[in-house]
Coordinates of C-alpha atoms in Angstrom, one line a residue:
X266 CA 47.6 -17.9 -1.7
X267 CA 44.0 -18.4 -0.5
X268 CA 42.3 -15.2 0.5
X269 CA 40.7 -14.8 4.0
X270 CA 36.9 -15.0 3.9
X271 CA 35.0 -11.7 3.9
X272 CA 31.9 -11.4 6.1
X273 CA 28.8 -10.3 4.1
X274 CA 25.6 -9.3 5.9
X275 CA 22.3 -9.5 4.2
X276 CA 19.3 -8.1 6.2
X277 CA 15.8 -9.2 5.4
X278 CA 17.5 -12.4 4.2
X279 CA 14.4 -14.6 4.4
X280 CA 12.5 -12.3 2.0
X281 CA 12.3 -12.6 -1.8
X282 CA 15.4 -10.5 -2.6
X283 CA 17.4 -12.1 0.2
X284 CA 16.5 -15.6 -1.0
X285 CA 17.7 -14.7 -4.6
X286 CA 20.8 -12.8 -3.3
X287 CA 22.5 -15.2 -0.9
X288 CA 23.2 -17.9 -3.5
X289 CA 24.7 -15.3 -5.9
X290 CA 27.0 -14.1 -3.1
X291 CA 28.0 -17.8 -2.2
X292 CA 28.7 -18.5 -5.9
X293 CA 31.1 -15.6 -6.2
X294 CA 28.9 -13.2 -8.3
X295 CA 29.4 -10.4 -5.8
X296 CA 33.1 -10.6 -4.8
X297 CA 34.7 -12.7 -7.5
X298 CA 35.4 -16.4 -8.1
X299 CA 38.3 -16.6 -5.7
X300 CA 37.0 -14.8 -2.7
X301 CA 35.7 -17.0 0.1
X302 CA 32.7 -15.6 2.1
X303 CA 30.9 -16.0 5.4
X304 CA 27.3 -15.0 5.0
X305 CA 25.5 -13.3 7.9
X306 CA 21.7 -13.4 7.5
X307 CA 19.4 -11.2 9.6
X308 CA 15.6 -11.1 9.7
X309 CA 12.8 -10.4 12.2
X310 CA 11.7 -12.9 14.8
X311 CA 8.5 -14.0 12.9
X312 CA 10.7 -15.0 9.9
X313 CA 13.2 -17.0 12.1
X314 CA 12.0 -20.4 10.8
X315 CA 12.0 -19.3 7.2
X316 CA 15.5 -17.9 7.7
X317 CA 16.7 -21.2 9.1
X318 CA 15.3 -22.9 6.0
X319 CA 17.4 -20.5 3.8
X320 CA 20.5 -21.5 5.9
X321 CA 19.7 -25.2 5.3
X322 CA 19.5 -24.6 1.6
X323 CA 22.8 -22.8 1.6
X324 CA 24.4 -25.8 3.4
X325 CA 22.8 -28.2 1.0
X326 CA 24.1 -26.4 -2.1
X327 CA 27.7 -27.1 -1.1
X328 CA 29.1 -23.8 -2.4
X329 CA 32.9 -24.1 -2.5
X330 CA 33.4 -20.4 -1.6
X331 CA 31.0 -20.5 1.3
X332 CA 33.0 -20.8 4.6
X333 CA 30.2 -20.3 7.0
X334 CA 26.6 -19.1 7.5
X335 CA 25.2 -17.1 10.4
X336 CA 21.3 -17.0 10.5
X337 CA 20.0 -14.8 13.3
X338 CA 17.3 -12.4 14.5
X339 CA 19.9 -10.6 16.8
X340 CA 21.2 -7.4 15.1
X341 CA 24.4 -7.4 17.1
X342 CA 25.3 -11.0 16.2
X343 CA 24.4 -10.2 12.6
X344 CA 26.6 -7.1 12.3
X345 CA 29.6 -8.6 14.2
X346 CA 32.8 -8.0 12.1
X347 CA 31.0 -7.7 8.8
X348 CA 33.0 -6.2 5.8
X349 CA 30.0 -5.7 3.5
X350 CA 26.4 -5.0 4.6
X351 CA 23.6 -5.3 2.1
X352 CA 20.5 -3.8 3.8
X353 CA 17.5 -5.4 2.1
X354 CA 15.2 -5.5 5.1
X355 CA 12.8 -2.6 5.5
X356 CA 9.1 -1.8 6.2
X357 CA 7.1 -1.9 2.9
X358 CA 4.3 0.6 2.2
X359 CA 1.0 -1.1 2.8
X360 CA -2.4 -0.1 1.5
X361 CA -3.8 3.0 3.2
X362 CA -0.5 4.0 4.7
X363 CA 0.8 7.5 4.3
X364 CA 4.3 8.2 3.2
X365 CA 5.2 9.6 6.6
X366 CA 4.0 6.3 8.3
X367 CA 6.4 4.3 6.1
X368 CA 9.2 6.7 6.6
X369 CA 8.7 6.6 10.4
X370 CA 8.9 2.8 10.5
X371 CA 12.0 2.7 8.3
X372 CA 13.7 5.5 10.3
X373 CA 13.4 3.4 13.5
X374 CA 14.7 0.2 11.7
X375 CA 17.7 2.0 10.1
X376 CA 18.5 3.9 13.3
X377 CA 18.8 0.5 15.2
X378 CA 20.7 -1.2 12.4
X379 CA 23.1 1.7 12.0
X380 CA 23.9 1.7 15.7
X381 CA 24.7 -2.0 15.5
X382 CA 27.0 -1.5 12.5
X383 CA 28.6 1.5 14.1
X384 CA 29.6 -0.6 17.2
X385 CA 30.2 -4.1 15.7
X386 CA 31.0 -4.0 11.9
X387 CA 34.6 -3.9 10.6
X388 CA 35.9 -0.3 10.5
X389 CA 36.1 -0.3 6.7
X390 CA 32.6 -1.8 6.2
X391 CA 31.0 -1.0 2.9
X392 CA 27.2 -0.5 3.1
X393 CA 24.6 -0.8 0.3
X394 CA 21.0 0.1 1.2
X395 CA 18.4 -1.6 -1.0
X396 CA 15.2 -1.2 1.0
X397 CA 13.0 1.7 0.0
X398 CA 13.1 4.6 0.4
X399 CA 16.7 3.6 -0.3
X400 CA 18.3 7.0 -0.6
X401 CA 16.8 8.3 2.6
X402 CA 17.3 5.1 4.5
X403 CA 21.0 5.3 3.6
X404 CA 21.0 8.9 4.9
X405 CA 19.5 7.9 8.2
X406 CA 22.0 5.0 8.5
X407 CA 24.8 7.5 7.8
X408 CA 23.5 9.7 10.6
X409 CA 23.6 6.9 13.2
X410 CA 26.8 5.3 12.1
X411 CA 29.1 8.4 12.2
X412 CA 32.4 6.4 12.3
X413 CA 31.6 4.6 9.0
X414 CA 33.1 6.9 6.3
X415 CA 30.6 8.8 4.2
X416 CA 32.0 7.2 1.1
X417 CA 31.2 3.8 2.5
X418 CA 27.4 4.3 2.6
X419 CA 25.6 3.9 -0.7
X420 CA 22.2 3.0 -2.0
X421 CA 21.0 0.9 -5.0
X422 CA 20.2 2.6 -8.2
X423 CA 22.1 0.0 -10.3
X424 CA 18.8 -1.8 -10.8
X425 CA 17.5 1.3 -12.6
X426 CA 20.8 1.6 -14.5
X427 CA 20.6 -2.0 -15.7
X428 CA 16.9 -1.5 -16.7
X429 CA 18.0 1.5 -18.8
X430 CA 20.7 -0.5 -20.5
X431 CA 18.1 -3.2 -21.2
X432 CA 15.6 -0.8 -22.8
X433 CA 18.3 0.7 -25.1
X434 CA 19.5 -2.8 -26.1
X435 CA 16.0 -3.8 -27.0
X436 CA 15.2 -0.6 -28.9
X437 CA 18.4 -0.8 -31.0
X438 CA 18.4 -4.7 -31.2
X439 CA 22.0 -4.8 -29.9
X440 CA 23.5 -6.9 -27.1
X441 CA 23.2 -5.3 -23.7
X442 CA 26.9 -5.9 -23.1
X443 CA 27.6 -3.5 -26.0
X444 CA 25.7 -0.6 -24.3
X445 CA 27.4 1.5 -21.7
X446 CA 27.4 4.8 -19.7
X447 CA 23.7 5.4 -19.2
X448 CA 23.1 7.5 -16.1
X449 CA 20.5 7.4 -13.3
X450 CA 20.3 10.7 -11.6
X451 CA 18.7 11.3 -8.2
X452 CA 16.2 9.3 -6.2
X453 CA 15.4 5.6 -6.5
X454 CA 11.8 6.6 -7.1
X455 CA 9.5 7.6 -9.9
X456 CA 11.3 11.0 -10.1
X457 CA 14.6 9.4 -11.0
X458 CA 16.1 10.6 -14.3
X459 CA 17.4 7.9 -16.7
X460 CA 19.7 9.9 -19.0
X461 CA 21.0 8.3 -22.3
X462 CA 22.6 11.5 -23.6
X463 CA 26.2 10.2 -22.9
X464 CA 25.5 6.5 -23.4
X465 CA 27.3 4.7 -26.2
X466 CA 27.0 1.4 -28.1
X467 CA 30.0 -0.5 -29.2
X468 CA 29.6 -1.1 -33.0
X469 CA 31.8 -2.5 -35.7
X470 CA 32.8 1.1 -36.4
X471 CA 33.6 1.9 -32.8
X472 CA 31.6 3.5 -30.0
X473 CA 28.5 5.5 -31.3
X474 CA 26.3 7.8 -29.1
X475 CA 22.9 6.3 -28.3
X476 CA 20.9 9.4 -29.2
X477 CA 22.5 9.3 -32.7
X478 CA 21.7 5.6 -33.1
X479 CA 18.2 5.8 -31.8
X480 CA 17.4 8.9 -33.9
X481 CA 14.2 9.6 -31.9
X482 CA 14.6 12.4 -29.3
X483 CA 11.0 12.1 -28.4
X484 CA 11.3 8.4 -27.4
X485 CA 14.4 9.2 -25.3
X486 CA 12.6 12.0 -23.5
X487 CA 9.3 10.3 -22.9
X488 CA 8.8 6.5 -23.3
X489 CA 12.3 5.5 -22.4
X490 CA 12.3 7.5 -19.2
X491 CA 8.8 6.5 -18.2
X492 CA 9.5 2.8 -18.8
X493 CA 12.6 2.8 -16.6
X494 CA 10.8 4.8 -13.9
X495 CA 7.8 2.6 -13.8
X496 CA 9.5 -0.8 -14.5
X497 CA 9.2 -1.9 -10.8
X498 CA 5.4 -1.3 -10.9
X499 CA 5.1 -3.1 -14.2
X500 CA 6.9 -6.2 -12.7
X501 CA 4.6 -6.1 -9.7
X502 CA 1.6 -6.0 -12.1
X503 CA 3.0 -9.0 -14.1
X504 CA 4.3 -11.2 -11.2
X505 CA 2.0 -10.0 -8.5
X506 CA 5.3 -9.7 -6.6
X507 CA 8.1 -7.1 -6.6
X508 CA 11.4 -7.4 -8.5
X509 CA 13.6 -9.9 -6.6
X510 CA 15.9 -11.6 -9.1
X511 CA 16.9 -8.4 -10.9
X512 CA 17.3 -6.5 -7.6
X513 CA 19.6 -9.2 -6.2
X514 CA 21.6 -9.3 -9.4
X515 CA 22.0 -5.5 -9.4
X516 CA 23.1 -5.5 -5.8
X517 CA 25.9 -8.0 -6.8
X518 CA 26.8 -5.7 -9.7
X519 CA 27.0 -2.7 -7.4
X520 CA 29.2 -4.3 -4.8
X521 CA 31.4 -6.1 -7.4
X522 CA 32.2 -2.9 -9.3
X523 CA 32.8 -0.9 -6.1
X524 CA 35.2 -3.5 -4.7
X525 CA 36.8 -4.8 -7.9
X526 CA 36.6 -1.7 -10.0
X527 CA 34.7 -0.6 -13.2
X528 CA 36.2 -1.4 -16.6
X529 CA 38.2 1.4 -18.2
X530 CA 36.0 3.9 -20.0
X531 CA 32.8 2.6 -18.2
X532 CA 30.8 4.3 -15.5
X533 CA 27.9 3.0 -13.4
X534 CA 25.1 4.6 -11.4
X535 CA 25.4 4.6 -7.6
X536 CA 23.4 6.4 -4.9
X537 CA 26.2 8.2 -3.0
X538 CA 26.7 11.1 -0.6
X539 CA 26.6 14.4 -2.7
X540 CA 29.6 16.7 -2.5
X541 CA 27.8 19.4 -4.5
X542 CA 28.8 18.0 -7.9
X543 CA 26.5 19.1 -10.8
X544 CA 24.8 21.6 -8.5
X545 CA 23.1 18.9 -6.4
X546 CA 22.8 20.0 -2.8
X547 CA 25.5 18.5 -0.6
X548 CA 24.3 16.2 2.2
X549 CA 21.8 14.1 0.1
X550 CA 22.3 10.5 -1.0
X551 CA 21.8 11.1 -4.8
X552 CA 22.5 8.8 -7.7
X553 CA 25.4 9.9 -9.9
X554 CA 27.5 8.4 -12.6
X555 CA 30.7 7.0 -10.9
X556 CA 33.8 5.1 -11.7
X557 CA 35.4 2.7 -9.1
X558 CA 39.0 1.8 -8.5
X559 CA 40.7 0.1 -5.6
X560 CA 37.5 0.0 -3.5
X561 CA 36.8 3.8 -3.9
X562 CA 34.1 5.4 -6.1
X563 CA 34.5 8.8 -7.8
X564 CA 31.8 10.9 -9.4
X565 CA 32.3 11.3 -13.2
X566 CA 32.9 15.1 -13.7
X567 CA 32.6 17.5 -16.6
X568 CA 29.6 16.0 -18.4
X569 CA 27.5 18.5 -20.4
X570 CA 24.1 19.0 -18.9
X571 CA 21.4 20.3 -21.2
X572 CA 18.3 22.3 -20.0
X573 CA 16.0 19.3 -20.1
X574 CA 18.4 17.2 -18.0
X575 CA 18.9 20.1 -15.5
X576 CA 15.2 20.3 -14.9
X577 CA 14.9 16.6 -14.3
X578 CA 17.9 16.4 -12.1
X579 CA 16.7 19.3 -9.9
X580 CA 13.2 17.8 -9.6
X581 CA 14.5 14.5 -8.2
X582 CA 16.8 16.5 -5.9
X583 CA 13.8 18.5 -4.6
X584 CA 12.0 15.2 -3.8
X585 CA 15.1 14.0 -1.9
X586 CA 15.2 17.2 0.1
X587 CA 11.5 16.7 1.0
X588 CA 12.2 13.1 2.0
X589 CA 15.1 14.2 4.1
X590 CA 12.9 16.7 6.0
X591 CA 10.2 14.1 6.5
X592 CA 12.7 11.6 7.8
X593 CA 14.3 14.0 10.2
X594 CA 10.9 15.0 11.5
X595 CA 10.4 11.4 12.4
X596 CA 13.5 11.4 14.5
X597 CA 12.1 14.0 16.8

């Protein structure tokens, strides 16, 4: 029996990531090859013409799963009845701007969008925040959409997770699909901690731990971490534009695994509401290793944390506490 269409909201849809993301959603990369979708696209008024151009292209592509397109600058119309919200729109940091200025702009954007989701989205709406500062934007959204369950508000660290998988696959000259269970701890910022201690590679002799195969502790503690942390900046330097294709693909991965489940024995990284696991202060949106089943995520428990990891995990938590204080000061 044919499934009912799901309504998927993409904010900032006329931007680079939005432009890369909407065809992936329409093609089934996010919700599966048998799930029809209606895409709701939101952007600011100055981008209205470009947004309409994206709508025209979606129509022209004749995607079989695409059952409708809403392109609007009205946040209420955009949020109406949505089942999944991918929050790509935000205010980017510009030259000469202080961190507090960026935070203040994004707090006001996320407060308004949260209020619209609260009033108009489907009650079980799942939210993914992509726009930076992603963890703290998600926290603000949670604050102003109190009826959306805490577990339904997440932020994107899957891009960092996928980058870490890519670095390991290149280092070991193995297929990326054979590498699993890296972890991104903490903030989607340069303090994030990419952790390969528990990662494995599927070899002809079964799963082998990445640290054993790499055999270079120094590389794992320095170059590997720095490359993943700074990858976004490296792409901007190379393209003169920020990551769009990889960010869109990772957003699809995040939602797909959340909705359809993670493969048995695999975990992924998601920015989720901390419950105090691994000694991380409750009340932060922090990236943890999670497994997903039947639309619910669960933090992977019982992983051994060494002293080096503890230090890195605490440092990124400290930055998130500072961001939280800064964001809340912008509310007053």
